[in-house]
Coordinates of C-alpha atoms and ligand atoms in Angstrom, one line a residue:
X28 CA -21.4 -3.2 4.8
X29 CA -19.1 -6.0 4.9
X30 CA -16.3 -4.8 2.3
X31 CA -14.5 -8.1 1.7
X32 CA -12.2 -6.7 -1.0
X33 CA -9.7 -4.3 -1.0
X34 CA -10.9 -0.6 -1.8
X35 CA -10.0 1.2 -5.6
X36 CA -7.1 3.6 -5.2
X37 CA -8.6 6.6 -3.5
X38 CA -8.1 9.4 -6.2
X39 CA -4.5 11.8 -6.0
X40 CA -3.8 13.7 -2.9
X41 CA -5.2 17.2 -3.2
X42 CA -3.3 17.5 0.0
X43 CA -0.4 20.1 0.2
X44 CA 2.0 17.9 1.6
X45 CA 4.6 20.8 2.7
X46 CA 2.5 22.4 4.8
X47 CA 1.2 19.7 7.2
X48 CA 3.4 18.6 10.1
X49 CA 4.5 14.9 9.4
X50 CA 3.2 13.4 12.6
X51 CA -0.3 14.3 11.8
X52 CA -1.0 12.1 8.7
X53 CA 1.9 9.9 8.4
X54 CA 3.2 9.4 12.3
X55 CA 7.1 10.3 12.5
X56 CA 8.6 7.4 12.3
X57 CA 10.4 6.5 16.2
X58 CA 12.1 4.0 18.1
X59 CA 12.3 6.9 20.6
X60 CA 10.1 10.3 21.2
X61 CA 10.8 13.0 23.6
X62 CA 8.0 15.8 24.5
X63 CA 10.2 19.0 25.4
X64 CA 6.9 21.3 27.1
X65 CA 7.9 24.7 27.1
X66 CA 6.8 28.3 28.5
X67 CA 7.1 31.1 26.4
X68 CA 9.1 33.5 28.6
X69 CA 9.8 36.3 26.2
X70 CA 7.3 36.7 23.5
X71 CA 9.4 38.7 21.0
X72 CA 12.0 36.6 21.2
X73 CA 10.1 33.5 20.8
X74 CA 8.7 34.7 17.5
X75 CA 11.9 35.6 16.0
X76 CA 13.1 32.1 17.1
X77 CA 10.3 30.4 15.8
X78 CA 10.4 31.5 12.4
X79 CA 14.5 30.8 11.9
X80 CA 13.2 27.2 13.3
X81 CA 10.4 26.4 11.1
X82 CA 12.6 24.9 8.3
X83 CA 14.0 22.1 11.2
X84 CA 10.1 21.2 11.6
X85 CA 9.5 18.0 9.5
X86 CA 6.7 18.4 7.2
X87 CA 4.3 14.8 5.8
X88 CA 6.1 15.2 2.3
X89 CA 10.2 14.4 4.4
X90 CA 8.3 12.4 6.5
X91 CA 7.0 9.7 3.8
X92 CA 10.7 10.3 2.4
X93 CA 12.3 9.1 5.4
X94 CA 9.9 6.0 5.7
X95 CA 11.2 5.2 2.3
X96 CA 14.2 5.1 3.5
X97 CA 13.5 3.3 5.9
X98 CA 11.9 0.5 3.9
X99 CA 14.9 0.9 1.4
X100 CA 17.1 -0.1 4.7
X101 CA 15.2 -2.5 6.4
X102 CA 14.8 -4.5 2.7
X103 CA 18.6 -4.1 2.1
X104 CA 19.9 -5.3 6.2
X105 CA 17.4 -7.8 5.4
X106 CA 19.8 -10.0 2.7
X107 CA 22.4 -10.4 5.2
X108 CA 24.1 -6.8 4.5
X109 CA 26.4 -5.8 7.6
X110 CA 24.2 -2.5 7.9
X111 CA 23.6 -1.1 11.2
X112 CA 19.6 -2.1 12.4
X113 CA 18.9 1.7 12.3
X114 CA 19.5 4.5 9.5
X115 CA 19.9 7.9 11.5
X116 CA 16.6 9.8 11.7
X117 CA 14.7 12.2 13.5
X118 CA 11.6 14.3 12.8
X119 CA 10.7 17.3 15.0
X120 CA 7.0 18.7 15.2
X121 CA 5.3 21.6 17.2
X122 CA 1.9 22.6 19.0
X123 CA 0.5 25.2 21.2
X124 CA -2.2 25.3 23.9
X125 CA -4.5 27.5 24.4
X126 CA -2.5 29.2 26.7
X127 CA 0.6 29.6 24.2
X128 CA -2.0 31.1 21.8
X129 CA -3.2 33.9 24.5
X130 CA 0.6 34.6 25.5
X131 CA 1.9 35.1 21.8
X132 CA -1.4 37.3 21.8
X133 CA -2.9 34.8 19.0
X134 CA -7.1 35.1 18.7
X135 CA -7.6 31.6 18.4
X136 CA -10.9 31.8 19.3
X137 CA -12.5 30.7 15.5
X138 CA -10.2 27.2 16.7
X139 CA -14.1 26.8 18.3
X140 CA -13.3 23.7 20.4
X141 CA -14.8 24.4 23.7
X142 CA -12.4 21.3 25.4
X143 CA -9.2 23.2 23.8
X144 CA -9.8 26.7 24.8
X145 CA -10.5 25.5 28.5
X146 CA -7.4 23.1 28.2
X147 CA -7.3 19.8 29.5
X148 CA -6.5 20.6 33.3
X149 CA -10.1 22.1 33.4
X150 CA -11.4 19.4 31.5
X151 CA -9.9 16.3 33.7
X152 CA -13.0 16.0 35.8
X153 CA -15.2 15.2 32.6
X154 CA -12.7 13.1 31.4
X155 CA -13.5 11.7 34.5
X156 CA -10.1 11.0 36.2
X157 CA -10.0 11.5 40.1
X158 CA -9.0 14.9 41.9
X159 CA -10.1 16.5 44.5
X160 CA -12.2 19.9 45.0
X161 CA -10.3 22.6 46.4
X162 CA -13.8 25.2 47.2
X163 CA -15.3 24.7 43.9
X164 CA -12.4 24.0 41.5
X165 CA -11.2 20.4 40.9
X166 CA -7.7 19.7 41.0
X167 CA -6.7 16.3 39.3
X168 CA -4.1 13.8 40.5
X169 CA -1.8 14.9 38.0
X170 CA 2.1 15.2 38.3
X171 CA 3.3 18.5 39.2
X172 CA 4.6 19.8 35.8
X173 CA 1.3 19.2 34.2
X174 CA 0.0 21.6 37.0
X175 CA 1.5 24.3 35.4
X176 CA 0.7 26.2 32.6
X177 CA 2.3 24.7 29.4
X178 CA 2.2 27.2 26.5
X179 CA 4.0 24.7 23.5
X180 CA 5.5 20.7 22.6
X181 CA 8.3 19.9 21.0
X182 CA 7.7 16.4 19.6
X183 CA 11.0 14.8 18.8
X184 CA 11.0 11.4 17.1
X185 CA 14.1 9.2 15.7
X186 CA 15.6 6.0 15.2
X187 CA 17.9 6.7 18.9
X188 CA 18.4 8.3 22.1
X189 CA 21.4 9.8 20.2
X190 CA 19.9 11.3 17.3
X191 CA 17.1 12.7 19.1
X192 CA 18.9 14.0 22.2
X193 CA 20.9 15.9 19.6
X194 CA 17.7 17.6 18.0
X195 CA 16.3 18.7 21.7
X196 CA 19.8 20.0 22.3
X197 CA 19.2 22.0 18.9
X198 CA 15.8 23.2 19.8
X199 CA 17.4 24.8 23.6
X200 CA 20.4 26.4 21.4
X201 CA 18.0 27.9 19.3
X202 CA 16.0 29.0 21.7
X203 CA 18.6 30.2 24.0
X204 CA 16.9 27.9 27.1
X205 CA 19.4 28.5 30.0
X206 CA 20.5 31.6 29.0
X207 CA 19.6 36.0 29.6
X208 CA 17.7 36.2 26.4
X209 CA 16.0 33.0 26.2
X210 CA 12.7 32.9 24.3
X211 CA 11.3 29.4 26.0
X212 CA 11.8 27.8 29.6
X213 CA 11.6 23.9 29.8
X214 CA 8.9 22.9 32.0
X215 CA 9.5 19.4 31.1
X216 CA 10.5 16.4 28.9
X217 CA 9.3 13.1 28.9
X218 CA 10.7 9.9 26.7
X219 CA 8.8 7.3 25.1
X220 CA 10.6 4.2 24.0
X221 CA 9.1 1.4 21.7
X222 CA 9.6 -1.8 23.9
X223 CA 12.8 -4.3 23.3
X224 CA 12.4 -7.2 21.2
X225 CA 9.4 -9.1 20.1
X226 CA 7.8 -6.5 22.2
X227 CA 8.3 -3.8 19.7
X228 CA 5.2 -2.2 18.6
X229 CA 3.1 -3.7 22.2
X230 CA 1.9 -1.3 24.7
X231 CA 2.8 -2.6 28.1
X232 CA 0.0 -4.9 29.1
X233 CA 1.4 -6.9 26.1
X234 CA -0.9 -6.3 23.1
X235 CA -0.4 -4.9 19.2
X236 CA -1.1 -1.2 19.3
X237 CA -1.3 0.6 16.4
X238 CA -3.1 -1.9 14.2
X239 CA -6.2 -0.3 13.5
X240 CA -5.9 3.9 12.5
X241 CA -8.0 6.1 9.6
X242 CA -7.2 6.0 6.4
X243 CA -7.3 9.5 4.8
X244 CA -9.7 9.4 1.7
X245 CA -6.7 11.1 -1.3
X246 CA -3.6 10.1 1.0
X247 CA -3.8 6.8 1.6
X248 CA -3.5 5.2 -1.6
X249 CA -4.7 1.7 -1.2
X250 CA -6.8 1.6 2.3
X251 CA -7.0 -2.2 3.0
X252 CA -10.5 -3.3 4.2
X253 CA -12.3 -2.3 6.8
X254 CA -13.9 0.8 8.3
X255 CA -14.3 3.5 5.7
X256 CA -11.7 5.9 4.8
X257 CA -12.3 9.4 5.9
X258 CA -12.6 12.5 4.4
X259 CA -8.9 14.6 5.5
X260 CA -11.2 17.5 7.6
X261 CA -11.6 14.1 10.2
X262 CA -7.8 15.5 10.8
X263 CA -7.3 18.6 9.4
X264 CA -8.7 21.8 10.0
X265 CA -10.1 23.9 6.8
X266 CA -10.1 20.5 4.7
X267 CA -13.2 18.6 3.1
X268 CA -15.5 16.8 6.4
X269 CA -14.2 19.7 8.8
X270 CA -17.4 20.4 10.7
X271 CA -16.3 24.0 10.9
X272 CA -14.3 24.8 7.6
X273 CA -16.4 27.9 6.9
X274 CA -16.1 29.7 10.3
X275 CA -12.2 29.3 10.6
X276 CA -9.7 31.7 10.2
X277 CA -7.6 31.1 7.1
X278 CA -3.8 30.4 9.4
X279 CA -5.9 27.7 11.4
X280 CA -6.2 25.4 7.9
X281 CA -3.9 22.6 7.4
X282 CA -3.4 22.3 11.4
X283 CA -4.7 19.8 13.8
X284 CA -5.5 19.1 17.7
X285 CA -3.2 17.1 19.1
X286 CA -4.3 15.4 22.5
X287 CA -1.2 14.2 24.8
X288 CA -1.9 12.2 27.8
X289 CA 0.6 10.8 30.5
X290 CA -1.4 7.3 30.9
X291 CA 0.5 5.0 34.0
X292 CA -0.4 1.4 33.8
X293 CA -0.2 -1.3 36.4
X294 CA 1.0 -4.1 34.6
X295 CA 1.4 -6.5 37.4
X296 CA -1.6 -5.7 38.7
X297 CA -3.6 -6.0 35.1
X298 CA -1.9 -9.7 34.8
X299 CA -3.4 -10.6 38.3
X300 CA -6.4 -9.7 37.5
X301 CA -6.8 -11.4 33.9
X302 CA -5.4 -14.4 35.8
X303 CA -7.7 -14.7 38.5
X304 CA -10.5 -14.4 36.5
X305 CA -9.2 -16.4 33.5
X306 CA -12.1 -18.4 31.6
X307 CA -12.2 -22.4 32.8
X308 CA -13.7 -23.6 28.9
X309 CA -13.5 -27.2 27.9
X310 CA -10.1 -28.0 26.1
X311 CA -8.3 -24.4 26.9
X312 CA -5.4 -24.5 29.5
X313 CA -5.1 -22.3 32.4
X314 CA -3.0 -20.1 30.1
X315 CA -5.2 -19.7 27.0
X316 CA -7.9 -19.5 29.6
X317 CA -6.4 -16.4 30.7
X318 CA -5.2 -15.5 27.2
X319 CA -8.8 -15.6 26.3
X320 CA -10.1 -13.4 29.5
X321 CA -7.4 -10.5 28.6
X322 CA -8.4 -10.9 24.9
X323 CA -11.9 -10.1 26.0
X324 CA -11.1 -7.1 27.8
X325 CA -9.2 -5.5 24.5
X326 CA -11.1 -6.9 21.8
X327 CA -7.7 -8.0 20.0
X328 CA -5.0 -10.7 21.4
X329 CA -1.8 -9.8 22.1
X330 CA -0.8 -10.7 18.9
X331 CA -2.8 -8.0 17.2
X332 CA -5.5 -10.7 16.1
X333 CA -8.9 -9.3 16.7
X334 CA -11.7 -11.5 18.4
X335 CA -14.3 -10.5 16.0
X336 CA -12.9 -13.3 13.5
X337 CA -11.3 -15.8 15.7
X338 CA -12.8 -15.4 19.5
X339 CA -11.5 -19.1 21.0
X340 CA -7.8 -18.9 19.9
X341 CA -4.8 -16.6 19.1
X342 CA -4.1 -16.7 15.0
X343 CA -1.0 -14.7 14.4
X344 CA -1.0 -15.4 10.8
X345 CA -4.4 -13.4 10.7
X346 CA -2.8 -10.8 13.0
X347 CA -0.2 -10.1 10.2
X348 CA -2.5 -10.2 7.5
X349 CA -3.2 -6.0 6.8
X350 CA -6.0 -7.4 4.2
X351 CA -7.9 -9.2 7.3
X352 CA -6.8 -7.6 10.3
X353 CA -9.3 -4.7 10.4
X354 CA -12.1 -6.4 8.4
X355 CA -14.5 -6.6 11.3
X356 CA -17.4 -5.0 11.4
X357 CA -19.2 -6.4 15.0
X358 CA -22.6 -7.2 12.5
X359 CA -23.0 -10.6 13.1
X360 CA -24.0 -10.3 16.7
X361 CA -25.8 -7.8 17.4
X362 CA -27.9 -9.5 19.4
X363 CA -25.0 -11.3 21.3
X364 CA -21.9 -10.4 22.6
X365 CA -20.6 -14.0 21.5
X366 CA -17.5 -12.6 19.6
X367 CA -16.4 -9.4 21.6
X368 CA -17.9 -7.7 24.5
X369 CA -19.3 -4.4 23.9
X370 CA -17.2 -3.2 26.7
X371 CA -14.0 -4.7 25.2
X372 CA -11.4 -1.4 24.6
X373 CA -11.7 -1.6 20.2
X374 CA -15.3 -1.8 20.3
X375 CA -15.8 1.0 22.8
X376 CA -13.7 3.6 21.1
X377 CA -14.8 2.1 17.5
X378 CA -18.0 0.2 17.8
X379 CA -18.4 0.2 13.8
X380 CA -21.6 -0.9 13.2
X381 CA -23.0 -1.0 16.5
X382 CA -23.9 2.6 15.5
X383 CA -23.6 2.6 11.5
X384 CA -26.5 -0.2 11.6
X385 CA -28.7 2.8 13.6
X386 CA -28.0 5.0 11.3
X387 CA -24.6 7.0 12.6
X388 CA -21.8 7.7 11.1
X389 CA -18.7 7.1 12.9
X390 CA -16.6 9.2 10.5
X391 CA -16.2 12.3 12.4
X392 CA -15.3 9.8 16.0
X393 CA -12.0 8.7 14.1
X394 CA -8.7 9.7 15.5
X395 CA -5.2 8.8 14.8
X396 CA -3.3 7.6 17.6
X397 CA 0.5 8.4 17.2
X398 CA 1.5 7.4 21.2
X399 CA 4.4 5.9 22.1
X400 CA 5.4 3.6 25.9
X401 CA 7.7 4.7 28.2
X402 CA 9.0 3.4 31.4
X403 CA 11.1 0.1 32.0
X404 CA 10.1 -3.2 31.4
X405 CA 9.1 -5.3 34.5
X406 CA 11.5 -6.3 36.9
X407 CA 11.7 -9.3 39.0
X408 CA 10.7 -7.9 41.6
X409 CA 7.3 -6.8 40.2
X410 CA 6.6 -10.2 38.8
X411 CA 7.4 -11.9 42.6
X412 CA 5.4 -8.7 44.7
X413 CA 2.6 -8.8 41.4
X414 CA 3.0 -5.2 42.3
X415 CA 3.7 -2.1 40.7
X416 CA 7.0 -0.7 41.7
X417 CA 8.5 1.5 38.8
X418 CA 6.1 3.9 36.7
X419 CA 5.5 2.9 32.7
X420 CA 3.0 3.4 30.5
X421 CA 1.7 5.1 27.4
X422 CA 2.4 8.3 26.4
X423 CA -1.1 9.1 24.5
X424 CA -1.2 10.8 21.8
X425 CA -4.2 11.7 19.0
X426 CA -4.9 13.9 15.7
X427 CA -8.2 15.2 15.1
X428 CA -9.8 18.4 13.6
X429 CA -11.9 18.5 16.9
X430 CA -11.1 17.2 20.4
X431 CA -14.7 17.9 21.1
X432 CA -16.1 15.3 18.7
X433 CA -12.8 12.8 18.7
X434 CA -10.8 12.7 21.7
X435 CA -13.4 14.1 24.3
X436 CA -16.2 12.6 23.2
X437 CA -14.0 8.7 22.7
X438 CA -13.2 8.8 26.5
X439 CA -16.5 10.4 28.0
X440 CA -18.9 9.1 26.1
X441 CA -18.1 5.9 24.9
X442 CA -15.5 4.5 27.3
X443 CA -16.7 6.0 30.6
X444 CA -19.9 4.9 29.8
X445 CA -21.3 1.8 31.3
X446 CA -24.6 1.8 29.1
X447 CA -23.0 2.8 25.6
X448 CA -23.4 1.0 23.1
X449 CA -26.7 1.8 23.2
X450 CA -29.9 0.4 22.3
X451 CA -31.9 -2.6 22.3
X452 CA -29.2 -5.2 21.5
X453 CA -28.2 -6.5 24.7
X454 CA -30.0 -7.0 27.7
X455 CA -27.3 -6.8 30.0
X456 CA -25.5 -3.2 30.5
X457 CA -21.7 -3.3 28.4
X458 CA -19.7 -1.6 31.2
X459 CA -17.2 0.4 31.5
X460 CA -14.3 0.4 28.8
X461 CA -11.7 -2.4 31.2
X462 CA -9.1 -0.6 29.9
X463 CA -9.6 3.0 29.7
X464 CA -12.4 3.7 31.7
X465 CA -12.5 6.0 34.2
X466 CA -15.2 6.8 36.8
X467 CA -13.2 9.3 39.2
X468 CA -13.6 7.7 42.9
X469 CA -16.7 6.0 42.1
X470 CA -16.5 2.0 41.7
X471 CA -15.8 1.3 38.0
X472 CA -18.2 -1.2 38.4
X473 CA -19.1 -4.4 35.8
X474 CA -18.6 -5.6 32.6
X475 CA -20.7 -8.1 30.8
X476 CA -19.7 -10.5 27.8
X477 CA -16.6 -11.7 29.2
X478 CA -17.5 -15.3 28.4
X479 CA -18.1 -16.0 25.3
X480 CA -20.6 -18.9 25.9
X481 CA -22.9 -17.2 28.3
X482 CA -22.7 -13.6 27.9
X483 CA -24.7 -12.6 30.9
X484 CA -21.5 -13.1 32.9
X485 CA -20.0 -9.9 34.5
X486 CA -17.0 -9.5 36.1
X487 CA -16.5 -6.6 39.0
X488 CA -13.9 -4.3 37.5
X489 CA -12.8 -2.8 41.0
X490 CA -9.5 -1.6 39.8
X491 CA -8.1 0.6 37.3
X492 CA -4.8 -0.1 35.6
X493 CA -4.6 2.5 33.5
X494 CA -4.0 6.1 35.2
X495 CA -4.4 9.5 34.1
X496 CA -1.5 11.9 35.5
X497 CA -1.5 14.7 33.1
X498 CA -2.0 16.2 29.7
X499 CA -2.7 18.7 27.5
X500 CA -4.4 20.1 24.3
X501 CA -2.4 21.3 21.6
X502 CA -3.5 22.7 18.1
X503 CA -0.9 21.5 15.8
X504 CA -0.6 24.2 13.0
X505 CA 0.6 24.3 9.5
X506 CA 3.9 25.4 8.4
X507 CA 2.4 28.9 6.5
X508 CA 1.1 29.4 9.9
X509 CA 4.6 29.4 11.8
X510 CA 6.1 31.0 9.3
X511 CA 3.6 33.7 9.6
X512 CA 3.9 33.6 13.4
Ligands
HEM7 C1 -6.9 0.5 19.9 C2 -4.4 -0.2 24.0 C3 -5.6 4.3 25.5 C4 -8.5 4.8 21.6 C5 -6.1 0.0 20.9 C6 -5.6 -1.3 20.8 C7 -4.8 -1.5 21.9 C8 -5.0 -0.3 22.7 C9 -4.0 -2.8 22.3 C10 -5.7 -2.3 19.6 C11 -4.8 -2.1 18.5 C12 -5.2 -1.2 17.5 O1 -6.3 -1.3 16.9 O2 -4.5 -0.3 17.2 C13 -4.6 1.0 24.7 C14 -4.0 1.2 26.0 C15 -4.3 2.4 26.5 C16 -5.1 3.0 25.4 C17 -3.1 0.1 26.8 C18 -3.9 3.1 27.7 C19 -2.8 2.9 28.4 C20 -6.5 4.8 24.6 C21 -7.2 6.1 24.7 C22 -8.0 6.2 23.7 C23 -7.9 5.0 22.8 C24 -7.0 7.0 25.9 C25 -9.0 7.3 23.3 C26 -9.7 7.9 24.2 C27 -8.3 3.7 20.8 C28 -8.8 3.6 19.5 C29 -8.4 2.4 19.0 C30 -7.6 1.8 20.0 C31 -9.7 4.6 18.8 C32 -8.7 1.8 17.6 C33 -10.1 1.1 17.6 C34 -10.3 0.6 16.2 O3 -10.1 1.4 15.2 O4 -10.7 -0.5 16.1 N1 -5.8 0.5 22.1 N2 -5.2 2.1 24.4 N3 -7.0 4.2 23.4 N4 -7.5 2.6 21.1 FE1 -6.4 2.3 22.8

């Protein structure tokens, strides 16, 4: 179970590299994203645009390119070069919804996923965010735009607000936006920025994101320790550990769900609660008191360390290390939750062996998270009121070959449920997921483990800081697909 060594080389990519969209296996690499949703307004049209675009759309073969590049760069700035910090890149992607597929007159029925076809609007309530019923139907608390019907996503990602203001300009010449024969109407665009500085690479409470994602069993080359590598069907549609390979259509192979979700979070709000409740332990100061609480709730520090292998104090050496920083496994306390709350966010939308130990496989649970922030950084103001006044967040985002089994299942069955992980290990109920869990307008209520010396300890989790305010679900699809569109 516990793999202490490196992993062989996983054997050579039987993967056609040209005909996956980058973000899905290798991320497009951003400093800056913008999602342009779109309505197709003039079907003919649309197609015809469509296929004169698909050679803009960046496929996983230019994206590893350009992260060479990038490397080449970053290596070359690095021995005191005058080289600007940036090189000038920027990768553009599509997806549809469901209701893109129906307007371009597209069966995509054989797509199977039940939480796709009835689009993420109709699937908010299970996701559990709040709404209210208007006779029978539930309307979320979403923002308006994500109240209409959003047919297709432009994901543009680059090194600059230049570069990829360009590329969106691109996309509305191409297709005509603003003018008598346009093929697409803008419903909306939203922009995600890394954060500034030392930030970089931290979501907006303050801790590494983006640490711990799949490795793909004949892509990745050298997967560093830790959970298993999965077979590319985990992602891809059509490809080897696709639960339905044999009933797809052959256009749908080589594509992949993509799951966007507008997520708010109330920073000031978060950091007043970690504070109040911060741990009082023998030899820790107020601050690595409350360090330790927040660590608790996320199952990694800020630095990216995770609790599993150092649960007292921050170790941002081992946080660094890409041979250690994943090599956790949650075995030695089953019985306990000395090292990390079952609650705490990684366990609950990974718990490892919590479930391999019983027998399940976690392989077909895996997603890979390509999100980026947006919103400012806190202001003054915030920090003095310890109040939310400007909206920032994370703009979510996930790859899997079924939203059903990945995305879907993540949120509502793991992290909005107080008695998962299952089983006989621990007397006390886990909780909710502190950071993701969502209940609707029922009291989140508590969450056990968060001291590490006496585990029966709850703590009320009466607020949410993270808020769902809209979404959708995309299928991303291969470039023989668009072509053929
Ligand atoms: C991991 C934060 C939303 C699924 C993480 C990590 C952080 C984080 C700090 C640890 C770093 C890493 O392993 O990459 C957040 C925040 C969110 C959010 C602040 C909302 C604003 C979500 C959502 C899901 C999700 C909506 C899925 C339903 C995961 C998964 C991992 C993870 C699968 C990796 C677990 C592992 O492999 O160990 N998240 N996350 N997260 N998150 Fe989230």
């Amino acid at each position: 179970m516990s793999d202490q060594q490196p992993l062989p080389p996983t054997p050579a990519p039987a993967l056609d590299l040209k005909n996956i969209q980058g973000d899905i296996l290798s991320g497009l690499p951003k400093k800056t994203e913008t999602f342009y949703f779109f309505e197709i307004t003039d079907v003919t049209g649309f197609r015809t645009n469509l296929r004169d675009f698909v050679p803009v759309i960046k496929t996983v073969a230019q994206t590893l390119k350009d992260r060479e590049a990038i490397d080449k760069h970053k290596k070359e700035s690095g021995h005191g070069g005058h080289k600007p910090p940036t090189i000038p890149l920027v990768g553009v992607n599509i997806a549809f919804s469901h209701l893109g597929f129906a307007k371009l007159g597209i069966d995509d029925t054989k797509l199977v996923d039940t939480a796709f076809l009835s689009g993420q609007r109709q699937d908010a309530q299970t996701l559990g965010d709040k709404g209210t019923l208007d006779g029978d139907k539930f309307v979320p608390d979403w923002d308006a735009p994500f109240k209409q019907d959003i047919h297709g996503v432009f994901v543009v990602a680059g090194d600059s607000h230049v570069t990829v203001d360009r590329k969106v300009q691109l996309i509305e010449q191409r297709f005509k936006v603003g003018t008598p024969t346009a093929s697409i109407s803008k419903i909306v665009s939203i922009v995600g920025d890394v954060r500034p500085g030392d930030q970089d690479g931290h979501e907006h409470f303050g801790y590494l994101d983006g640490v711990s994602n799949p490795a793909i069993i004949g892509f990745d080359k050298n997967p560093p320790p830790g959970p298993a590598p999965v077979r590319p069907g985990v992602l891809l549609l059509g490809q080897d550990g696709d639960e339905d390979k044999d009933g797809r259509d052959p256009w749908m192979a080589d594509g992949s769900f993509l799951v966007f979700r507008q997520l708010f979070q109330n920073v000031p709000e978060f950091d007043e609660f970690v504070n109040t409740n911060r741990l009082q332990l023998p030899g820790l100061s107020a601050k690595e008191g409350a360090d330790l609480f927040g660590a608790r709730l996320v199952g990694r520090w800020k630095s990216g360390a995770p609790i599993d292998l150092t649960p007292f104090f921050d170790d941002p050496e081992l946080a660094d290390d890409p041979l250690r920083n994943n090599n956790f496994h949650f075995t030695a306390e089953r019985d306990f939750q000395k090292l990390c709350p079952f609650a705490a966010h990684i366990r609950k939308t990974l718990p490892r062996a919590d479930l391999e130990d019983l027998g399940f496989s976690i392989e077909n649970r895996r997603i890979a998270r390509r999100g980026i922030q947006f919103g400012p950084e806190l202001t003054r103001a915030e920090k003095q009121q310890k109040k939310t006044l400007l909206g920032r967040g994370l703009l979510f985002v996930s790859y899997q070959s079924s939203i059903v089994n990945g995305f879907q299942f993540i949120q509502q069955s793991w992290a909005n449920n107080a008695n998962f992980p299952f089983g006989e290990q621990t007397p006390e109920t886990p909780g909710l997921d502190p950071i993701i869990g969502q209940s609707g307008d029922a009291p989140r209520g508590l969450m056990s483990g968060v001291n590490p010396n006496t585990p029966a300890t709850t703590v009320d989790l009466k607020d949410v800081w993270v808020i769902p305010r809209g979404g959708e679900y995309f299928f991303s699809p291969s470039i023989k697909a668009l072509r053929e569109t």
